[in-house]
Backbone as a chain_set.jsonl record, in Angstrom:
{"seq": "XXXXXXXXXXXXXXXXXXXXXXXXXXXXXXXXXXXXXXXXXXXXXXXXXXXXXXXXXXXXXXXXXXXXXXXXXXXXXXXXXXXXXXXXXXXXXXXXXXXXXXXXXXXXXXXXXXXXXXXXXXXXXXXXXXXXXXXXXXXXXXXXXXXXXXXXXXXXXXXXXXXXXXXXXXXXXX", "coords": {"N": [[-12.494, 22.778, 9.774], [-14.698, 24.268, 8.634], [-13.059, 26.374, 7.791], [-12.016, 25.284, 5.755], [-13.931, 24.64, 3.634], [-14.657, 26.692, 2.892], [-12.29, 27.922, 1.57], [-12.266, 26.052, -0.41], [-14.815, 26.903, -1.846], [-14.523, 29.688, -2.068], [-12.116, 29.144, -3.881], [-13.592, 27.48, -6.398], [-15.642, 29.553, -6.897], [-13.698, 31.677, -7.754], [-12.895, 30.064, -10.004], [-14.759, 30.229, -11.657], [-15.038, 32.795, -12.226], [-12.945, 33.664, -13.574], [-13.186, 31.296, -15.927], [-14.89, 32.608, -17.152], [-14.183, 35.661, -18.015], [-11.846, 34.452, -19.543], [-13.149, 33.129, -21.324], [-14.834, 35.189, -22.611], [-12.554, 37.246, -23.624], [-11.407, 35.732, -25.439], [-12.725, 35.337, -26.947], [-13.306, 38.143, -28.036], [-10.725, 38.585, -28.892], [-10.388, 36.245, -30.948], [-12.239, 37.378, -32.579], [-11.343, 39.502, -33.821], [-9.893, 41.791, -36.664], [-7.859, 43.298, -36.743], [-5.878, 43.014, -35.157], [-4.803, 43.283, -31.359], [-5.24, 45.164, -28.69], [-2.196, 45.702, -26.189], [-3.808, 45.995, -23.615], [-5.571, 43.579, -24.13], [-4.608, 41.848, -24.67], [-2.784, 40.948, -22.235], [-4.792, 40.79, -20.065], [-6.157, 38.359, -21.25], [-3.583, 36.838, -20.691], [-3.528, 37.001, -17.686], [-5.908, 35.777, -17.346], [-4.906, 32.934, -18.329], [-2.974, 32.282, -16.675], [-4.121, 32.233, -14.212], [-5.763, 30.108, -14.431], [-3.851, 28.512, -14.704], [-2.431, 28.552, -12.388], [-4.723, 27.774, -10.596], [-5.053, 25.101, -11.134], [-2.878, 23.947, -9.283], [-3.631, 25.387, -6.483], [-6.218, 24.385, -6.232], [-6.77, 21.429, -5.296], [-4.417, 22.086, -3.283], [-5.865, 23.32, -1.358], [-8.13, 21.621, -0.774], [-6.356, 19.71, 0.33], [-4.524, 20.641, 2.799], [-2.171, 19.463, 3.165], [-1.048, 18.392, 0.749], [-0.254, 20.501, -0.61], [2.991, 21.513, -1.546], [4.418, 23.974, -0.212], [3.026, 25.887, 2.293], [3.653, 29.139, 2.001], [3.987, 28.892, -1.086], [1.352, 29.086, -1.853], [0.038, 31.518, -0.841], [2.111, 33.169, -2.102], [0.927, 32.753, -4.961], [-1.639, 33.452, -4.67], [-1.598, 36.161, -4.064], [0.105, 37.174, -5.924], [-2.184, 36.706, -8.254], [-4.127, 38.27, -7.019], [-2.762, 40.405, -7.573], [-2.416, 40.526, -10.687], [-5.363, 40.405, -11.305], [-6.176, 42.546, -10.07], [-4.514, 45.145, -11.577], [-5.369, 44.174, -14.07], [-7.852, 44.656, -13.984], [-8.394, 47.37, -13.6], [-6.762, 48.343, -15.747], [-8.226, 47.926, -18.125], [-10.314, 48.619, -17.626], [-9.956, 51.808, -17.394], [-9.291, 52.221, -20.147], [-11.299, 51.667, -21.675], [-13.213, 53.781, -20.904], [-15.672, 53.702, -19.503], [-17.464, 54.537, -21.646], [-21.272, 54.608, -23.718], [-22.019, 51.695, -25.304], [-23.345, 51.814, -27.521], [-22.921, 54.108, -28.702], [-21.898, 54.69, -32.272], [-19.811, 56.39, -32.841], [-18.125, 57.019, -30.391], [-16.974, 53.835, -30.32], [-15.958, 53.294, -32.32], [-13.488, 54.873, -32.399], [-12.256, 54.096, -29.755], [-10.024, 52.268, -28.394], [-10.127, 49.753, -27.733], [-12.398, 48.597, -28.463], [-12.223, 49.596, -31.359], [-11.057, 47.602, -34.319], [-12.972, 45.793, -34.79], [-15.356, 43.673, -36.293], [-18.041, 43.548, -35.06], [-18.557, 46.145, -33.448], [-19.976, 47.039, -31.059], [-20.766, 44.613, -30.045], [-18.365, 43.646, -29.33], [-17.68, 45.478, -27.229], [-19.236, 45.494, -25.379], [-18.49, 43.029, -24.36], [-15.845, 43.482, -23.292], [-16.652, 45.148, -21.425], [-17.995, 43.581, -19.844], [-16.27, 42.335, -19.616], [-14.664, 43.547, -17.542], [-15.96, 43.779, -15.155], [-16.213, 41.062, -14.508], [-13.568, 40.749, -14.111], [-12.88, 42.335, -11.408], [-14.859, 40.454, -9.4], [-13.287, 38.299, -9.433], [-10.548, 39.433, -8.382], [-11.983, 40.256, -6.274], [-12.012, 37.774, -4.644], [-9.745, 36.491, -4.724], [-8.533, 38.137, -3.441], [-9.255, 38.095, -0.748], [-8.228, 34.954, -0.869], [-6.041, 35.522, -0.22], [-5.688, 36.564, 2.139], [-6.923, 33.891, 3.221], [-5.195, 31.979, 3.148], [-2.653, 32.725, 4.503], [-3.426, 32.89, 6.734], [-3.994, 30.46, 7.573], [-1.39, 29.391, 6.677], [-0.002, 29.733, 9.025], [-1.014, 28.665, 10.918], [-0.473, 25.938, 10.454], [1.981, 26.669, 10.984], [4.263, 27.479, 9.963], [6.084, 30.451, 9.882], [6.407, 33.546, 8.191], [8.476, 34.175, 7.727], [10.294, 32.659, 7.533], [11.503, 30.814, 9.11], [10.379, 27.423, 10.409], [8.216, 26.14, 13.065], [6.328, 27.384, 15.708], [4.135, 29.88, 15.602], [4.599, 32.484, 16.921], [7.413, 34.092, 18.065], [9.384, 32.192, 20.063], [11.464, 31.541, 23.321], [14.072, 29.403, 22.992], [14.398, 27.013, 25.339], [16.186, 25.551, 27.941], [17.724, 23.274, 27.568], [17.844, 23.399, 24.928], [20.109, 24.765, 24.554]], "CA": [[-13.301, 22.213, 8.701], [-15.194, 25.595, 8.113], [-12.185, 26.893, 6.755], [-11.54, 24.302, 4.303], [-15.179, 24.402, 2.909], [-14.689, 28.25, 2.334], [-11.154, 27.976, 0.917], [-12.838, 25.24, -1.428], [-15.969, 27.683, -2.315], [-13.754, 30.503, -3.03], [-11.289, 28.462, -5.568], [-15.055, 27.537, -7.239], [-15.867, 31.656, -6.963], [-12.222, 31.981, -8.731], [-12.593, 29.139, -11.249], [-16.193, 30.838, -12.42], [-15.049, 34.332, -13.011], [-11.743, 33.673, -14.256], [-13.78, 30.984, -16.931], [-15.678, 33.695, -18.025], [-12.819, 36.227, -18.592], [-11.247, 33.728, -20.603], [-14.144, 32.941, -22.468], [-14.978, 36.578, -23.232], [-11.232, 37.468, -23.974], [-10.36, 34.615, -25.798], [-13.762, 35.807, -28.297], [-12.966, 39.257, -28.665], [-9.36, 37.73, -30.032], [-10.776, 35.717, -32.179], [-13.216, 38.27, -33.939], [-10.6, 41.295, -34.519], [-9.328, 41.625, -37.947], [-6.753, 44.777, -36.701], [-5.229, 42.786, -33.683], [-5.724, 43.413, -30.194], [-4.209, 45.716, -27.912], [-1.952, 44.809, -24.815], [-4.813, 45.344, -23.061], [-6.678, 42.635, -24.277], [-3.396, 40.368, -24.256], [-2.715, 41.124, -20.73], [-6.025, 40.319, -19.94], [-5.624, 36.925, -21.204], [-2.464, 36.342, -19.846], [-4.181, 36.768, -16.103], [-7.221, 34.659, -16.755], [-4.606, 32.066, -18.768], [-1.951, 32.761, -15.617], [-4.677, 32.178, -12.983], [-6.194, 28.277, -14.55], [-2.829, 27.553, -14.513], [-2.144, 28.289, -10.604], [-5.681, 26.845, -9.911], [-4.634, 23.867, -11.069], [-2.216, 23.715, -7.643], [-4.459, 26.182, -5.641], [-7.684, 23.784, -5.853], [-6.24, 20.787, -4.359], [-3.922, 22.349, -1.856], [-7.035, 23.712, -0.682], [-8.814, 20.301, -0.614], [-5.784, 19.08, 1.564], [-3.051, 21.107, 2.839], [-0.562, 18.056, 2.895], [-0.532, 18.333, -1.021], [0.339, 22.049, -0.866], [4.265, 21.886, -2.134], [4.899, 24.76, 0.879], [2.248, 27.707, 2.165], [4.296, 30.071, 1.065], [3.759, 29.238, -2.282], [-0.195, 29.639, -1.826], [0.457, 32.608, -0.601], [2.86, 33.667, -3.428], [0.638, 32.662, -5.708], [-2.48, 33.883, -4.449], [-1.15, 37.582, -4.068], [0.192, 37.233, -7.516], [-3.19, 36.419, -8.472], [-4.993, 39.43, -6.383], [-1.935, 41.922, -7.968], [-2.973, 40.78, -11.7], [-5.995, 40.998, -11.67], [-6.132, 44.069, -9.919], [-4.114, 45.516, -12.798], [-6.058, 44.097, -15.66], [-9.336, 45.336, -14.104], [-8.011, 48.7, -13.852], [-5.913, 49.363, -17.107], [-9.547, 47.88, -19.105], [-11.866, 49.761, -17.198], [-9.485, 52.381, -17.897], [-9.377, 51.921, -22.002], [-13.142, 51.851, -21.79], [-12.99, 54.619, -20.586], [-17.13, 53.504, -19.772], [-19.338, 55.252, -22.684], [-22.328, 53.774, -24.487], [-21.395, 50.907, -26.174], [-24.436, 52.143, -28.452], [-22.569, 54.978, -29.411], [-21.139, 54.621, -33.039], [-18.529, 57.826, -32.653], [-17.281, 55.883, -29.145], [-16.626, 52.545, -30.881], [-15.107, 53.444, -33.669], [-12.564, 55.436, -31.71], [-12.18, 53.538, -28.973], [-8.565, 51.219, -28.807], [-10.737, 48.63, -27.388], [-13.328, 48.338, -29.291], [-11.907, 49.546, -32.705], [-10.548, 46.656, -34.732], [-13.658, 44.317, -34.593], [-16.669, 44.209, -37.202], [-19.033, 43.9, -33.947], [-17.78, 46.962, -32.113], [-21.087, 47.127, -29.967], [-20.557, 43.464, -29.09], [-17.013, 43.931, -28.373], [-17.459, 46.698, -26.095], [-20.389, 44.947, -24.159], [-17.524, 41.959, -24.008], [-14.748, 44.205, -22.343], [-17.242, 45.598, -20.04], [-18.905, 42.329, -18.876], [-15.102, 40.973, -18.632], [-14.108, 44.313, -16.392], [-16.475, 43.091, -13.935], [-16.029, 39.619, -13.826], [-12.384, 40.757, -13.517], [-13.197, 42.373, -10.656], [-15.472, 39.72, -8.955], [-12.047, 37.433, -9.432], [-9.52, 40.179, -7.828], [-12.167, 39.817, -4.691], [-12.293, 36.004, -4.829], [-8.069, 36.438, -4.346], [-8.027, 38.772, -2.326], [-9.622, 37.073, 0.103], [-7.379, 34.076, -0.847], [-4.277, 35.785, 0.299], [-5.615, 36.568, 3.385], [-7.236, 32.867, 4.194], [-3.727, 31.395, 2.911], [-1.424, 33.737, 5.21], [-4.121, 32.365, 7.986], [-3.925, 28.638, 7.248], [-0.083, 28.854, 6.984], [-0.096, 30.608, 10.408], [-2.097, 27.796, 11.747], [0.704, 25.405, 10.329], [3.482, 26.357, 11.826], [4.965, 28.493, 8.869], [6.685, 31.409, 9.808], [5.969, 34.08, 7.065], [9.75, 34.991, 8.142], [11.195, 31.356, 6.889], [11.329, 29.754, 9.754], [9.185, 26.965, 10.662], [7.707, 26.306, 14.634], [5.735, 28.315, 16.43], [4.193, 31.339, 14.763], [5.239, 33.474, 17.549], [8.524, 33.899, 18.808], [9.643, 31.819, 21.71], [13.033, 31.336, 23.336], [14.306, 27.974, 23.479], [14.298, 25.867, 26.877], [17.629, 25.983, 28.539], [17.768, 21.812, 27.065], [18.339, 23.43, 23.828], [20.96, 26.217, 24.326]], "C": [[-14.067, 23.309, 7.956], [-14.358, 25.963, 7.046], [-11.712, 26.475, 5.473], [-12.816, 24.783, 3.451], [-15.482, 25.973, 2.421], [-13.683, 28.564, 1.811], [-11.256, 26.891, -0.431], [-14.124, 25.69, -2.316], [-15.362, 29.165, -2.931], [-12.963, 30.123, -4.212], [-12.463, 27.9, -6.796], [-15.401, 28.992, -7.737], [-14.465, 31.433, -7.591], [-12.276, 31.454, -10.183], [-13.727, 29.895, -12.322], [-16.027, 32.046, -13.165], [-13.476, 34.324, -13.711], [-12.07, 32.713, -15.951], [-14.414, 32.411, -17.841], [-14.935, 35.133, -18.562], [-12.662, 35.74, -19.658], [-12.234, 33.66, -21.443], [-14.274, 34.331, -23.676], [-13.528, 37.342, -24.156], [-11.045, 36.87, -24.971], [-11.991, 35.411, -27.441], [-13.71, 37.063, -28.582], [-11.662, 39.297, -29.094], [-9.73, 36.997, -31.023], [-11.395, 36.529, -32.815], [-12.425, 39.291, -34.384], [-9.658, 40.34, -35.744], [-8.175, 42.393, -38.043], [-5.818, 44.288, -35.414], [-5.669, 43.425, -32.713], [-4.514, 44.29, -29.445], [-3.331, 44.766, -26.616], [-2.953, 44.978, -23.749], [-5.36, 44.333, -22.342], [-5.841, 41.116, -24.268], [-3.335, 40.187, -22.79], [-3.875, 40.384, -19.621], [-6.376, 38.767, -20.069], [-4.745, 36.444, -20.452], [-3.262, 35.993, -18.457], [-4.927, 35.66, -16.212], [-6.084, 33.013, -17.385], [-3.667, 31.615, -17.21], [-2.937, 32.005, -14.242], [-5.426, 30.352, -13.29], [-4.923, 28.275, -14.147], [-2.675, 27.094, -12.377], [-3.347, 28.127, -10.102], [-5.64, 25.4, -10.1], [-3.63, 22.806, -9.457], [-3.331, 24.061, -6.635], [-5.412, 25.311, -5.321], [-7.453, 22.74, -4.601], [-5.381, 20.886, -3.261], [-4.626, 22.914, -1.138], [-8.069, 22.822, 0.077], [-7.859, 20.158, 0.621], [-4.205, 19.546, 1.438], [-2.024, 20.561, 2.9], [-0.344, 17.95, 1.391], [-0.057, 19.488, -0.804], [2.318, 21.854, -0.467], [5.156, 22.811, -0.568], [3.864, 25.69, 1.0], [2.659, 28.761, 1.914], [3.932, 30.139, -0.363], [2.054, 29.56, -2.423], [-0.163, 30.919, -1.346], [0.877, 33.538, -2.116], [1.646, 33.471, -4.46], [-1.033, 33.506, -6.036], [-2.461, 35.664, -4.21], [-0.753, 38.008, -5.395], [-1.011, 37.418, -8.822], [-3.795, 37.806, -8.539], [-4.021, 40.578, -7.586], [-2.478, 42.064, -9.646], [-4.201, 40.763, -12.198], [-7.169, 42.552, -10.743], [-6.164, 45.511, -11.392], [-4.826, 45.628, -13.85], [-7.857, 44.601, -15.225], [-9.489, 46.856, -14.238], [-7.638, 49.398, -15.543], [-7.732, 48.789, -18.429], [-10.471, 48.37, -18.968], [-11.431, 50.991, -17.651], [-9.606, 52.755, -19.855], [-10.67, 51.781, -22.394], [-13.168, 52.927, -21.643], [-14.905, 54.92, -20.536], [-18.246, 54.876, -20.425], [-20.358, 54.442, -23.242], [-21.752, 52.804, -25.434], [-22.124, 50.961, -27.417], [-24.001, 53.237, -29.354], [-21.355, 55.143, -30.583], [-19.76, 55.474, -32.904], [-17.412, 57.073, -31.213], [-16.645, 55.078, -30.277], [-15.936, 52.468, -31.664], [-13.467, 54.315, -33.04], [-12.056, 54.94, -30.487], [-10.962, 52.478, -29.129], [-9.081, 49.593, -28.696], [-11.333, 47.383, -28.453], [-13.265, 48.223, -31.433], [-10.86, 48.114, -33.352], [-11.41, 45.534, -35.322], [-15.351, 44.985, -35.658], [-18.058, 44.385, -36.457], [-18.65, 45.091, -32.639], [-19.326, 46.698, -30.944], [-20.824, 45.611, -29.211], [-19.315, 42.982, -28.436], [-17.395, 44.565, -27.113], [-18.581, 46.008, -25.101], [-19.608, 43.223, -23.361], [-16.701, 41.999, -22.858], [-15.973, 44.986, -21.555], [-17.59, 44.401, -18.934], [-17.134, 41.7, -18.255], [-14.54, 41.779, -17.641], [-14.549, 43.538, -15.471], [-16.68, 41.93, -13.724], [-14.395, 39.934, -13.387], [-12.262, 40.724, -11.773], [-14.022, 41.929, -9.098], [-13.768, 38.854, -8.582], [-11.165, 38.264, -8.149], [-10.301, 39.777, -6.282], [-12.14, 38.7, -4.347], [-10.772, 35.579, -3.792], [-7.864, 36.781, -3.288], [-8.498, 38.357, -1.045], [-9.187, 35.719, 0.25], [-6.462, 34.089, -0.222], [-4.383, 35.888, 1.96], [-6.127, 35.014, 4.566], [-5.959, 31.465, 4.032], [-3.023, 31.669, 3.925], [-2.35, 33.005, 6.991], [-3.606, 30.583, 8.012], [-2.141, 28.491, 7.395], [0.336, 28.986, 8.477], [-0.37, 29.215, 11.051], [-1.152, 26.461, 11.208], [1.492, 25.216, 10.905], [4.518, 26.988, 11.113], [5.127, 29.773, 9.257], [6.507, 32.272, 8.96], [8.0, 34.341, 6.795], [10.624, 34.389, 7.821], [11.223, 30.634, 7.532], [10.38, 28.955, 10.577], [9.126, 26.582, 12.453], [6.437, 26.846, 14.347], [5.312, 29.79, 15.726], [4.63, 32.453, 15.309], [6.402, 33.16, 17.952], [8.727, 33.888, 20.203], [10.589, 31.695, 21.763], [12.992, 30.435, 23.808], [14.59, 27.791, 24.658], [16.044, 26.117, 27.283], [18.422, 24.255, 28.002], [18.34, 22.507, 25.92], [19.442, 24.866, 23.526], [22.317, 25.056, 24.889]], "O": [[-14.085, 23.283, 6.726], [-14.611, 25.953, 5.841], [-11.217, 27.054, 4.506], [-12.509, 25.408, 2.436], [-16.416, 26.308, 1.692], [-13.79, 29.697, 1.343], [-10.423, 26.925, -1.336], [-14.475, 25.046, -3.305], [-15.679, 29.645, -4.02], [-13.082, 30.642, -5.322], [-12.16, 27.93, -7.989], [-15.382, 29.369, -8.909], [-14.602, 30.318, -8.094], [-11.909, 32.026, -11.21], [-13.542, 30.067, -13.526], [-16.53, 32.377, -14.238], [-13.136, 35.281, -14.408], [-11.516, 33.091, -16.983], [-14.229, 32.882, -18.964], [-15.305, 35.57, -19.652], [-13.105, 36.222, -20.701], [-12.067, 34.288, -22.488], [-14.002, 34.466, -24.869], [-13.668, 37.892, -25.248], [-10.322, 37.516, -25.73], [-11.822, 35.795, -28.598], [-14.191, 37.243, -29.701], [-11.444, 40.263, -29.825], [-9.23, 37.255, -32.118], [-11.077, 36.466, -34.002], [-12.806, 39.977, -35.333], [-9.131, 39.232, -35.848], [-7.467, 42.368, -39.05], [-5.135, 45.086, -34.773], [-6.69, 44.108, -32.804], [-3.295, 44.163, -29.559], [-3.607, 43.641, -26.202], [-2.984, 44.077, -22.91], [-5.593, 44.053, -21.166], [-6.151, 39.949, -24.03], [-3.883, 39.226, -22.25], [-3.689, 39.645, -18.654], [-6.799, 38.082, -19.138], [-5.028, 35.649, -19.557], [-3.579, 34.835, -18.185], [-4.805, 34.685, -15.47], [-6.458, 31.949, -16.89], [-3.858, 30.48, -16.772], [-2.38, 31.299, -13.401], [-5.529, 29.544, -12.366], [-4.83, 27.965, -12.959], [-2.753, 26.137, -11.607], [-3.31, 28.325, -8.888], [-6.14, 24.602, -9.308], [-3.713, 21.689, -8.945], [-3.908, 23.17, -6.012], [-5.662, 25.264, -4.116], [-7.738, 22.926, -3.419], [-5.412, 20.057, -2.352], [-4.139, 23.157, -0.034], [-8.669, 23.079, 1.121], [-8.275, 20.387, 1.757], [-3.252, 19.254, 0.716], [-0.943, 21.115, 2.701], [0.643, 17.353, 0.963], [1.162, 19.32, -0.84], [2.804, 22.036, 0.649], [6.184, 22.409, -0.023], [3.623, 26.382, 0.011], [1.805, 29.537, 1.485], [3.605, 31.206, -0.882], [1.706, 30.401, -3.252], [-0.859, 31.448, -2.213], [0.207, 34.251, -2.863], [1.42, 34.61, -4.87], [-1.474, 33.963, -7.09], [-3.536, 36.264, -4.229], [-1.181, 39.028, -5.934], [-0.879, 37.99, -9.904], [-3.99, 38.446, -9.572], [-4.594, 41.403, -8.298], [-2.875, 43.145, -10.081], [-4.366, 41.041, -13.386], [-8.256, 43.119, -10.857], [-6.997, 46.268, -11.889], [-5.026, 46.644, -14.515], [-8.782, 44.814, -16.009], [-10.404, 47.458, -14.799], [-8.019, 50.378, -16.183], [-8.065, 49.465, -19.403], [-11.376, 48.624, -19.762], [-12.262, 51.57, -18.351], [-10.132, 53.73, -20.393], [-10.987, 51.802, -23.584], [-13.131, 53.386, -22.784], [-15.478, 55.828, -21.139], [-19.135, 55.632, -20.035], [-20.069, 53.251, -23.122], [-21.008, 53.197, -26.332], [-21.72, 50.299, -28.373], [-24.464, 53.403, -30.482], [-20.222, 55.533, -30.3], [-18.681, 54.881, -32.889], [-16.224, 56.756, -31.255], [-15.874, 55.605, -31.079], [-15.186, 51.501, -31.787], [-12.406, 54.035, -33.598], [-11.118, 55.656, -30.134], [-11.026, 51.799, -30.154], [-8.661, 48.595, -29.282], [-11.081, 46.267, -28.906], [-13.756, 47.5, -32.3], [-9.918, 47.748, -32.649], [-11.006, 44.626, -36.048], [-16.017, 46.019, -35.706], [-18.994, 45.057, -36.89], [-18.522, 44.952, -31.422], [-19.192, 45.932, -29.989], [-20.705, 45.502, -27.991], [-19.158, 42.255, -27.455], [-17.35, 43.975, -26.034], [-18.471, 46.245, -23.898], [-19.957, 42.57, -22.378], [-16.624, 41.243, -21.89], [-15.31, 45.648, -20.756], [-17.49, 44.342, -17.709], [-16.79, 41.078, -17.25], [-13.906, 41.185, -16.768], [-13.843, 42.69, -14.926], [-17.347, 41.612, -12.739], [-13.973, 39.387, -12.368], [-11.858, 39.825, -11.035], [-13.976, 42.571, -8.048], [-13.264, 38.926, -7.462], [-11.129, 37.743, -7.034], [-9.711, 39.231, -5.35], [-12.363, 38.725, -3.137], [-10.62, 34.877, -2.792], [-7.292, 36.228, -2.348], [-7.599, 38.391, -0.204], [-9.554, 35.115, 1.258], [-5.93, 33.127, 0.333], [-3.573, 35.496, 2.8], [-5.968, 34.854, 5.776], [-5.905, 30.385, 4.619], [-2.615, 30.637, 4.458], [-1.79, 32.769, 8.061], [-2.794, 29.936, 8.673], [-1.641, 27.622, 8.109], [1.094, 28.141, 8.952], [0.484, 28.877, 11.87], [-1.311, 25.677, 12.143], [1.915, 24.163, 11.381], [5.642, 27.051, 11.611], [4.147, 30.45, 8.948], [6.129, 31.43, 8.146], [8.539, 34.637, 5.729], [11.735, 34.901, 7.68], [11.027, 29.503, 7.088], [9.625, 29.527, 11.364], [10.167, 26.82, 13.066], [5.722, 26.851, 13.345], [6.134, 30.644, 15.392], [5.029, 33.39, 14.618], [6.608, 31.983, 18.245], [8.534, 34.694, 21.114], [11.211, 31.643, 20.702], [12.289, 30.167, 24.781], [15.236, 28.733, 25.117], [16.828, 26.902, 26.75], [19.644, 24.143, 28.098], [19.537, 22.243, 25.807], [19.482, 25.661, 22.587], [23.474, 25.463, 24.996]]}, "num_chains": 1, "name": "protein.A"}
């Protein structure tokens, strides 16, 4: 029961910082007049990528008899951890963190350049690095209380279902 109520508090911790991504993302797309790098697409994609598979994730969390197969929580939840890994990296990266105060930055910046609020861009893509980052731990800690829970199933990681360890059948079944 523990485990549920912390596999139901993390997909909350997921839903929060992946909202706010999106939010932030989705408004520094709307304000550029020069388009947006892949970046800032990419970036979307994840937080658009990650509602979607919380849409499954929440409720097979609620009650593992809805969950399709643990494997796919798994799969999906590693998928999760890998992009936004990625997108917290390659934007923290492209920040390449200077003053968002500093005109000469902003204007030069791939990020930031494009948008008639560079200062409020750049204070956008910073705030959404680290909610990225908040998310990636949210996952990553998903994958590992998924890979537990299937364990505790009867799911094999290996395909086949039983026993999580390997036993040799009874002399009845040979």
């Amino acid at each position: 029961m523990a485990m549920k109520g912390i596999a139901v508090g993390l997909r909350l911790w997921e839903f929060l910082w992946t909202l706010l991504v999106m939010a932030l993302i989705g408004n520094m797309i709307n304000e550029s007049f020069a388009g947006n790098p892949a970046t800032v697409n990419y970036t979307m994609f994840v937080a658009a990528f990650s509602m979607f598979s919380l849409l499954y994730l929440t409720p097979a969390s609620f009650n593992p008899d809805w969950a399709i197969h643990p494997i796919l929580m798994i799969v999906l939840d590693t998928l999760n951890a890998i992009f936004f890994l990625t997108s917290g990296i390659a934007l923290a990266a492209k920040l390449e963190s200077h003053s968002c105060s500093n005109n000469a930055y902003t204007l030069n910046n791939e990020i930031t350049d494009g948008s008639f609020h560079r200062e409020k861009r750049c204070r956008e893509a910073q705030a959404s690095t680290a909610f990225l980052w908040f998310a990636w731990a949210g996952y990553t800690v998903s994958v590992v209380m998924s890979i537990m829970a299937s364990r505790r199933t009867g799911v094999n990681l290996r395909g086949r279902t039983g026993p999580a360890r390997g036993t040799r059948p009874s002399m009845a079944q040979v």
